[in-house]
XYZ file of C-alpha atoms in Angstrom:
220
model
C -46.800 -37.403 76.066
C -43.841 -39.712 75.427
C -42.065 -40.102 72.104
C -42.247 -43.633 70.645
C -39.561 -43.039 68.052
C -36.580 -45.421 68.321
C -34.129 -43.865 70.753
C -30.666 -44.592 72.119
C -29.035 -43.068 75.190
C -25.283 -43.237 74.725
C -22.498 -43.164 77.298
C -19.273 -41.302 76.484
C -16.218 -42.580 78.372
C -15.303 -46.109 77.365
C -18.144 -46.244 74.840
C -17.423 -43.548 72.264
C -13.923 -42.606 73.344
C -10.982 -44.009 75.312
C -10.378 -41.319 77.936
C -7.831 -43.212 80.050
C -4.758 -41.006 79.424
C -6.524 -37.774 80.377
C -8.534 -39.127 83.299
C -5.652 -41.084 84.835
C -3.179 -38.212 84.513
C -5.676 -35.788 86.039
C -6.395 -38.120 88.984
C -2.666 -38.499 89.619
C -2.272 -34.721 89.406
C -5.013 -34.240 92.026
C -3.484 -36.785 94.410
C -0.053 -35.216 94.008
C -1.502 -31.769 94.798
C -2.820 -33.250 98.053
C 0.530 -34.930 98.737
C -1.144 -38.333 98.687
C 0.208 -41.596 97.214
C -0.437 -42.228 93.543
C -3.229 -44.651 92.608
C -2.246 -47.850 90.811
C -3.434 -48.759 87.310
C -6.351 -51.018 88.389
C -7.718 -48.204 90.557
C -7.282 -45.700 87.743
C -9.058 -47.939 85.236
C -11.895 -48.564 87.708
C -12.328 -44.788 88.003
C -13.627 -44.551 84.440
C -17.417 -44.606 84.663
C -18.656 -43.740 88.159
C -18.867 -40.192 89.557
C -15.342 -39.122 90.462
C -16.100 -37.552 93.836
C -16.995 -40.989 95.181
C -13.881 -42.468 93.579
C -11.701 -39.864 95.266
C -13.432 -40.488 98.588
C -12.547 -44.184 98.316
C -8.947 -43.315 97.463
C -8.739 -40.881 100.389
C -10.057 -43.059 103.192
C -13.633 -41.848 102.949
C -12.768 -38.211 103.643
C -15.543 -36.264 101.867
C -13.838 -32.883 102.333
C -10.579 -34.110 100.805
C -12.526 -35.791 98.011
C -14.144 -32.478 97.015
C -10.738 -30.789 97.149
C -9.267 -33.552 94.974
C -12.104 -33.140 92.486
C -11.301 -29.441 92.215
C -7.650 -30.191 91.467
C -8.690 -32.854 88.967
C -10.890 -30.410 87.087
C -8.066 -27.846 86.943
C -6.011 -30.208 84.810
C -8.799 -32.099 83.062
C -10.596 -28.959 81.915
C -7.389 -27.512 80.472
C -5.728 -30.498 78.808
C -7.061 -33.826 80.084
C -10.304 -33.851 78.138
C -8.334 -33.735 74.873
C -6.046 -36.613 75.928
C -8.676 -38.882 74.508
C -9.218 -41.034 71.419
C -12.402 -41.902 69.536
C -12.667 -45.661 69.124
C -12.191 -46.719 65.503
C -15.513 -47.030 63.696
C -17.606 -45.022 66.171
C -18.507 -42.169 63.773
C -19.562 -44.694 61.135
C -21.677 -46.663 63.627
C -23.406 -43.527 64.878
C -24.051 -42.432 61.291
C -25.656 -45.813 60.528
C -27.950 -45.538 63.560
C -28.853 -41.974 62.659
C -29.627 -42.960 59.061
C -31.852 -45.770 60.370
C -33.967 -43.190 62.197
C -32.632 -43.701 65.714
C -32.699 -40.513 67.777
C -29.623 -40.350 70.013
C -28.950 -38.510 73.275
C -25.659 -38.469 75.125
C -26.081 -39.631 78.737
C -22.824 -39.406 80.675
C -21.915 -39.092 84.347
C -19.150 -36.721 83.255
C -20.015 -33.032 83.695
C -22.109 -31.872 80.756
C -19.804 -28.928 80.031
C -16.901 -31.340 79.487
C -19.062 -33.677 77.401
C -20.018 -30.840 75.084
C -16.403 -29.794 74.596
C -15.258 -33.356 73.925
C -18.018 -34.047 71.388
C -17.335 -30.748 69.636
C -13.579 -31.418 69.555
C -14.022 -34.856 67.989
C -16.869 -33.801 65.645
C -19.412 -36.117 67.287
C -21.988 -33.503 68.357
C -23.759 -33.805 65.000
C -25.038 -37.277 65.890
C -26.890 -36.228 69.062
C -30.165 -34.404 69.543
C -29.109 -33.228 73.012
C -26.110 -33.699 75.290
C -26.968 -34.702 78.865
C -24.448 -35.051 81.667
C -23.850 -34.314 85.310
C -23.764 -30.754 86.604
C -20.591 -29.435 88.218
C -22.324 -29.361 91.610
C -22.870 -33.131 91.421
C -26.503 -33.162 90.338
C -27.362 -35.934 87.859
C -24.060 -37.670 88.584
C -25.694 -41.020 89.320
C -26.618 -42.876 86.139
C -30.105 -43.940 87.233
C -30.965 -40.333 88.118
C -29.478 -39.067 84.868
C -31.377 -41.567 82.717
C -34.635 -40.730 84.514
C -33.972 -37.052 83.804
C -33.276 -37.671 80.108
C -36.394 -39.823 79.660
C -38.578 -37.182 81.298
C -36.964 -34.124 79.717
C -36.988 -35.550 76.203
C -40.388 -37.321 76.562
C -38.881 -40.675 75.558
C -40.883 -43.905 75.557
C -38.822 -46.393 77.654
C -40.170 -49.278 75.571
C -38.540 -47.819 72.446
C -35.221 -46.906 74.089
C -31.869 -48.598 74.712
C -28.903 -47.514 76.829
C -25.480 -48.059 75.262
C -22.607 -48.127 77.759
C -19.593 -50.015 79.059
C -19.966 -50.237 82.851
C -22.284 -51.686 85.491
C -23.529 -48.149 86.204
C -25.018 -47.959 82.716
C -26.677 -51.348 83.197
C -28.048 -50.572 86.662
C -29.227 -47.144 85.524
C -31.049 -48.638 82.562
C -32.669 -51.365 84.690
C -33.847 -48.779 87.236
C -35.655 -46.971 84.437
C -37.105 -49.971 82.598
C -35.059 -49.661 79.424
C -32.929 -52.196 77.577
C -29.159 -51.989 77.713
C -26.373 -52.922 75.306
C -22.956 -53.233 76.945
C -19.967 -52.632 74.694
C -17.045 -55.020 74.809
C -14.302 -52.475 74.063
C -14.704 -50.254 77.124
C -13.808 -50.554 80.802
C -16.395 -53.090 81.943
C -15.062 -56.586 82.683
C -16.517 -60.015 81.987
C -17.012 -60.472 85.744
C -18.850 -57.147 85.875
C -21.192 -58.156 83.057
C -21.825 -61.553 84.655
C -22.793 -59.874 87.922
C -24.794 -57.117 86.219
C -25.969 -58.748 82.985
C -26.985 -56.465 80.106
C -29.501 -57.496 77.455
C -26.616 -57.988 75.054
C -22.858 -57.471 74.859
C -21.646 -55.831 71.652
C -18.319 -57.539 70.851
C -16.834 -54.888 68.566
C -17.612 -51.449 67.224
C -18.551 -52.749 63.772
C -21.428 -54.695 65.386
C -22.852 -51.742 67.301
C -25.480 -50.483 64.856
C -26.860 -53.891 63.964
C -27.061 -55.056 67.588
C -28.763 -51.860 68.771
C -31.252 -51.926 65.907
C -31.991 -55.559 66.738
C -32.825 -54.595 70.340
C -35.059 -51.732 69.265
C -37.072 -53.572 66.617
């Protein structure tokens, strides 16, 4: 039986926090370990959101073996220091507190490995806002957003009609659409105007201070 209580699935990177310093430095570290050319800033910014193994494959000429090796090097650095090279967007704790006080049940839904998500939320004192933390597994399972959202809806018995996905990239929008839930795209993350025109969300949240009111408006 599904739960009809108002629910939000919330992305992490680019939605709650700005992870660019840690992710970009860890990607560059991995490429250097493989003696490959450094990625430029547009490529590094585009890497925030989708599963990283695919990103590395694109950077490495489609070589799946090298991509897995690069991911291993990336995790060496990211797991030690990169995940803390991160900043919570101003106003996020207050917005999450407002949603929580309004009775919205929240679940993290990130393509980042769940073990990293848990450490990041704990470090920045954000775990208290979420019923459960969902993310990809280190072996790649649940790395695609549509698959992850389907898993969260089923595992937590969530009614899609009373649920919204909050994220910053096309992957959040496509994942939400594949599962029949509404989606609010945030304007402070790594999605571009062109991206949102091609993959239109139900609404774009212009700034963090608008997040709670816009999400509540979608849910009610």
